Every structure is written in C-alpha cells, then in structure tokens.
PDB file of C-alpha atoms in Angstrom:
ATOM      1  CA  MET A 112     -15.439  40.140 -15.558  1.00  0.00           C
ATOM      2  CA  TYR A 113     -14.492  43.692 -16.386  1.00  0.00           C
ATOM      3  CA  ILE A 114     -11.052  43.830 -18.029  1.00  0.00           C
ATOM      4  CA  LYS A 115      -9.114  47.120 -18.010  1.00  0.00           C
ATOM      5  CA  SER A 116      -5.741  46.190 -19.480  1.00  0.00           C
ATOM      6  CA  LYS A 117      -3.544  43.293 -20.614  1.00  0.00           C
ATOM      7  CA  GLY A 118      -2.157  42.799 -17.098  1.00  0.00           C
ATOM      8  CA  ASN A 119      -5.589  41.982 -15.773  1.00  0.00           C
ATOM      9  CA  ILE A 120      -6.111  39.426 -18.545  1.00  0.00           C
ATOM     10  CA  ILE A 121      -2.960  37.535 -17.556  1.00  0.00           C
ATOM     11  CA  ILE A 122      -3.802  37.657 -13.855  1.00  0.00           C
ATOM     12  CA  SER A 123      -7.380  36.508 -14.393  1.00  0.00           C
ATOM     13  CA  THR A 124      -6.184  33.686 -16.687  1.00  0.00           C
ATOM     14  CA  ILE A 125      -3.685  32.471 -14.076  1.00  0.00           C
ATOM     15  CA  LEU A 126      -6.341  32.613 -11.350  1.00  0.00           C
ATOM     16  CA  THR A 127      -8.798  30.699 -13.525  1.00  0.00           C
ATOM     17  CA  PHE A 128      -6.238  27.988 -14.314  1.00  0.00           C
ATOM     18  CA  SER A 129      -5.261  27.647 -10.651  1.00  0.00           C
ATOM     19  CA  ILE A 130      -8.911  27.234  -9.635  1.00  0.00           C
ATOM     20  CA  VAL A 131      -9.423  24.599 -12.330  1.00  0.00           C
ATOM     21  CA  MET A 132      -6.274  22.753 -11.184  1.00  0.00           C
ATOM     22  CA  LEU A 133      -7.455  22.804  -7.555  1.00  0.00           C
ATOM     23  CA  LEU A 134     -10.832  21.398  -8.559  1.00  0.00           C
ATOM     24  CA  GLY A 135      -9.132  18.709 -10.661  1.00  0.00           C
ATOM     25  CA  SER A 136      -6.822  17.621  -7.836  1.00  0.00           C
ATOM     26  CA  PHE A 137      -9.720  17.562  -5.374  1.00  0.00           C
ATOM     27  CA  SER A 138     -11.812  15.412  -7.710  1.00  0.00           C
ATOM     28  CA  PHE A 139      -8.850  13.025  -8.145  1.00  0.00           C
ATOM     29  CA  ILE A 140      -8.563  12.599  -4.368  1.00  0.00           C
ATOM     30  CA  VAL A 141     -12.299  11.920  -4.093  1.00  0.00           C
ATOM     31  CA  MET A 142     -12.206   9.383  -6.961  1.00  0.00           C
ATOM     32  CA  LYS A 143      -9.226   7.578  -5.424  1.00  0.00           C
ATOM     33  CA  ASN A 144     -11.021   7.300  -2.083  1.00  0.00           C
ATOM     34  CA  ASN A 145     -14.177   6.048  -3.826  1.00  0.00           C
ATOM     35  CA  ASN A 146     -12.196   3.319  -5.632  1.00  0.00           C
ATOM     36  CA  GLU A 147     -10.680   2.085  -2.370  1.00  0.00           C
ATOM     37  CA  MET A 148     -14.040   2.083  -0.606  1.00  0.00           C
ATOM     38  CA  SER A 149     -15.756   0.274  -3.485  1.00  0.00           C
ATOM     39  CA  TYR A 150     -13.045  -2.417  -3.337  1.00  0.00           C
ATOM     40  CA  LEU A 151     -13.816  -2.972   0.337  1.00  0.00           C
ATOM     41  CA  TYR A 152     -17.577  -3.128  -0.256  1.00  0.00           C
ATOM     42  CA  SER A 153     -17.333  -5.477  -3.226  1.00  0.00           C
ATOM     43  CA  ASN A 154     -15.175  -7.988  -1.328  1.00  0.00           C
ATOM     44  CA  ASP A 155     -17.371  -7.942   1.792  1.00  0.00           C
ATOM     45  CA  GLY A 156     -14.406  -7.579   4.072  1.00  0.00           C
ATOM     46  CA  ASP A 157     -12.583  -5.112   6.160  1.00  0.00           C
ATOM     47  CA  ILE A 158      -9.055  -3.861   5.675  1.00  0.00           C
ATOM     48  CA  TYR A 159      -7.404  -6.704   7.564  1.00  0.00           C
ATOM     49  CA  SER A 160      -9.524  -9.679   6.490  1.00  0.00           C
ATOM     50  CA  LEU A 161      -7.147 -12.634   6.202  1.00  0.00           C
ATOM     51  CA  LEU A 162      -7.577 -16.253   5.349  1.00  0.00           C
ATOM     52  CA  GLU A 163      -6.777 -18.675   8.159  1.00  0.00           C
ATOM     53  CA  ASP A 164      -3.647 -19.946   6.387  1.00  0.00           C
ATOM     54  CA  GLU A 165      -2.443 -16.390   5.805  1.00  0.00           C
ATOM     55  CA  GLU A 166      -2.891 -15.523   9.450  1.00  0.00           C
ATOM     56  CA  LYS A 167      -0.966 -18.573  10.681  1.00  0.00           C
ATOM     57  CA  SER A 168       1.910 -18.029   8.286  1.00  0.00           C
ATOM     58  CA  LEU A 169       2.007 -14.294   9.047  1.00  0.00           C
ATOM     59  CA  LEU A 170       2.369 -15.010  12.765  1.00  0.00           C
ATOM     60  CA  SER A 171       5.137 -17.550  12.166  1.00  0.00           C
ATOM     61  CA  PHE A 172       6.987 -15.121   9.862  1.00  0.00           C
ATOM     62  CA  ASN A 173       6.662 -12.428  12.512  1.00  0.00           C
ATOM     63  CA  LYS A 174       8.306 -14.721  15.053  1.00  0.00           C
ATOM     64  CA  GLN A 175      11.108 -15.626  12.637  1.00  0.00           C
ATOM     65  CA  LEU A 176      11.801 -11.976  11.804  1.00  0.00           C
ATOM     66  CA  ASN A 177      11.925 -11.026  15.471  1.00  0.00           C
ATOM     67  CA  LYS A 178      14.569 -13.706  16.061  1.00  0.00           C
ATOM     68  CA  MET A 179      16.756 -12.079  13.402  1.00  0.00           C
ATOM     69  CA  LYS A 180      18.656  -8.894  14.074  1.00  0.00           C
ATOM     70  CA  LYS A 181      17.264  -5.660  12.694  1.00  0.00           C
ATOM     71  CA  GLU A 182      20.423  -5.006  10.675  1.00  0.00           C
ATOM     72  CA  GLU A 183      20.298  -8.446   9.027  1.00  0.00           C
ATOM     73  CA  ILE A 184      16.743  -8.059   7.759  1.00  0.00           C
ATOM     74  CA  PHE A 185      17.014  -4.997   5.541  1.00  0.00           C
ATOM     75  CA  ILE A 186      20.429  -5.479   3.919  1.00  0.00           C
ATOM     76  CA  GLU A 187      19.327  -7.451   0.859  1.00  0.00           C
ATOM     77  CA  ASN A 188      16.374  -9.229  -0.745  1.00  0.00           C
ATOM     78  CA  PHE A 189      15.395 -12.447   0.990  1.00  0.00           C
ATOM     79  CA  ASN A 190      12.740 -15.153   1.008  1.00  0.00           C
ATOM     80  CA  ILE A 191      11.476 -17.138   3.972  1.00  0.00           C
ATOM     81  CA  LYS A 192       9.481 -20.230   3.044  1.00  0.00           C
ATOM     82  CA  ASP A 193       6.851 -21.994   5.063  1.00  0.00           C
ATOM     83  CA  ASP A 194       4.779 -25.116   4.340  1.00  0.00           C
ATOM     84  CA  ILE A 195       1.904 -22.995   3.085  1.00  0.00           C
ATOM     85  CA  SER A 196       3.347 -19.663   2.025  1.00  0.00           C
ATOM     86  CA  GLU A 197       6.420 -17.548   1.409  1.00  0.00           C
ATOM     87  CA  LEU A 198       7.555 -14.156   2.686  1.00  0.00           C
ATOM     88  CA  GLN A 199       9.576 -11.965   0.313  1.00  0.00           C
ATOM     89  CA  TYR A 200      11.367  -8.694   0.979  1.00  0.00           C
ATOM     90  CA  GLU A 201      12.472  -6.327  -1.783  1.00  0.00           C
ATOM     91  CA  VAL A 202      15.095  -3.747  -0.857  1.00  0.00           C
ATOM     92  CA  GLU A 203      14.413  -1.450  -3.832  1.00  0.00           C
ATOM     93  CA  LYS A 204      10.711  -1.083  -2.979  1.00  0.00           C
ATOM     94  CA  ASP A 205      11.234  -1.492   0.789  1.00  0.00           C
ATOM     95  CA  LYS A 206       8.206  -3.798   0.967  1.00  0.00           C
ATOM     96  CA  PHE A 207       7.300  -7.242   2.228  1.00  0.00           C
ATOM     97  CA  TYR A 208       5.094  -9.580   0.187  1.00  0.00           C
ATOM     98  CA  LEU A 209       3.220 -12.640   1.459  1.00  0.00           C
ATOM     99  CA  LEU A 210       2.759 -15.282  -1.253  1.00  0.00           C
ATOM    100  CA  THR A 211       0.214 -17.988  -0.527  1.00  0.00           C
ATOM    101  CA  GLY A 212      -0.429 -21.312  -2.217  1.00  0.00           C
ATOM    102  CA  ASP A 213      -3.522 -19.877  -3.916  1.00  0.00           C
ATOM    103  CA  ASN A 214      -1.348 -17.711  -6.214  1.00  0.00           C
ATOM    104  CA  ILE A 215      -2.287 -14.627  -4.240  1.00  0.00           C
ATOM    105  CA  CYS A 216       0.263 -12.048  -3.204  1.00  0.00           C
ATOM    106  CA  ARG A 217      -0.506  -9.631  -0.365  1.00  0.00           C
ATOM    107  CA  GLU A 218       1.577  -6.563   0.323  1.00  0.00           C
ATOM    108  CA  LEU A 219       2.629  -6.134   3.950  1.00  0.00           C
ATOM    109  CA  LYS A 220       3.552  -2.964   5.742  1.00  0.00           C
ATOM    110  CA  TYR A 221       5.914  -3.150   8.676  1.00  0.00           C
ATOM    111  CA  MET A 222       6.685  -1.106  11.734  1.00  0.00           C
ATOM    112  CA  PHE A 223       9.127  -1.270  14.612  1.00  0.00           C
ATOM    113  CA  ASN A 224       8.193  -1.099  18.260  1.00  0.00           C
ATOM    114  CA  GLU A 225      11.267  -1.122  20.454  1.00  0.00           C
ATOM    115  CA  SER A 226      13.277  -4.024  18.988  1.00  0.00           C
ATOM    116  CA  LYS A 227      10.398  -5.978  17.433  1.00  0.00           C
ATOM    117  CA  VAL A 228       9.138  -6.004  13.859  1.00  0.00           C
ATOM    118  CA  PHE A 229       5.393  -6.108  13.222  1.00  0.00           C
ATOM    119  CA  LEU A 230       4.017  -7.103   9.821  1.00  0.00           C
ATOM    120  CA  ILE A 231       0.708  -5.448   8.950  1.00  0.00           C
ATOM    121  CA  PRO A 232      -1.334  -6.762   6.003  1.00  0.00           C
ATOM    122  CA  VAL A 233      -3.015  -4.368   3.604  1.00  0.00           C
ATOM    123  CA  TYR A 234      -6.314  -5.026   1.874  1.00  0.00           C
ATOM    124  CA  LYS A 235      -5.067  -5.192  -1.717  1.00  0.00           C
ATOM    125  CA  ASN A 236      -4.402  -8.703  -2.973  1.00  0.00           C
ATOM    126  CA  ILE A 237      -2.318  -9.070  -6.120  1.00  0.00           C
ATOM    127  CA  ASP A 238      -3.203 -12.015  -8.355  1.00  0.00           C
ATOM    128  CA  ILE A 239       0.049 -13.567  -9.614  1.00  0.00           C
ATOM    129  CA  ASN A 240      -1.530 -15.159 -12.689  1.00  0.00           C
ATOM    130  CA  SER A 241      -2.690 -11.860 -14.176  1.00  0.00           C
TER     131      SER A 241
END
C-alpha cells in the first residue's frame, strides 16, 4: 500500500480491521453450523428423532394445552405431569421443556395456528445429571 499522509493510515487501518472482523464473524457462523451438523451425524438421527415414550407424552401434553385457554398458559411457570414424563414452562425464558424418566430434558419450541398450540421438539437433549 502506498501511504501519502496520516489520514490514509487511519483509513487503511479501519478498513483492515473491518475486513478482519467480517472474516472472523463469517468463520464463527461456519463453525457454529459445523457443530450443529456434527451433532446430528454423531447421533445418527434427524432433527425430530424422538423416543416412543417422548412422542406419546408430547401428543398428550399437546392435547392438554389445547384444552387450556391461551391466556392461562403463559401467565406463570407451570408443570404438567404424566406417568412417564413432565412438561415444564418457564416464563422468563419463554420456553417449554420435556423431562423424561431417563433424566433427559428436551427443549420444545411452540407455535400458534388459529387457537391451537403446537409443541415442536428440537434436536438438543440436555442431560440433567451433568
């Protein structure tokens, strides 16, 4: 680079730093995607792979939530227990958690369609013991 005055030094330094920051943020995005994909490959499953007990309890919790009013659900933290598992809602995090008897916790996303609530499992299982 040919530098004429001090103004060019500052401008070229700022441009260099911005390029380095862009490359760093891009590499972070790529690494994050690689970690998520490696998790899926190592567990030999797809995003929505559920155990049979999890699927049954998730369907029953969906039915129970749809019987409740929308305003009643999201007011405070609550737990709904089943024979096999438990559904928890945390207001602060605005998330549902499905706890199974195997000490595994699965985060659930939710969405509304008309007046119904749909619980959608994500692929990350949280081990309660660790």
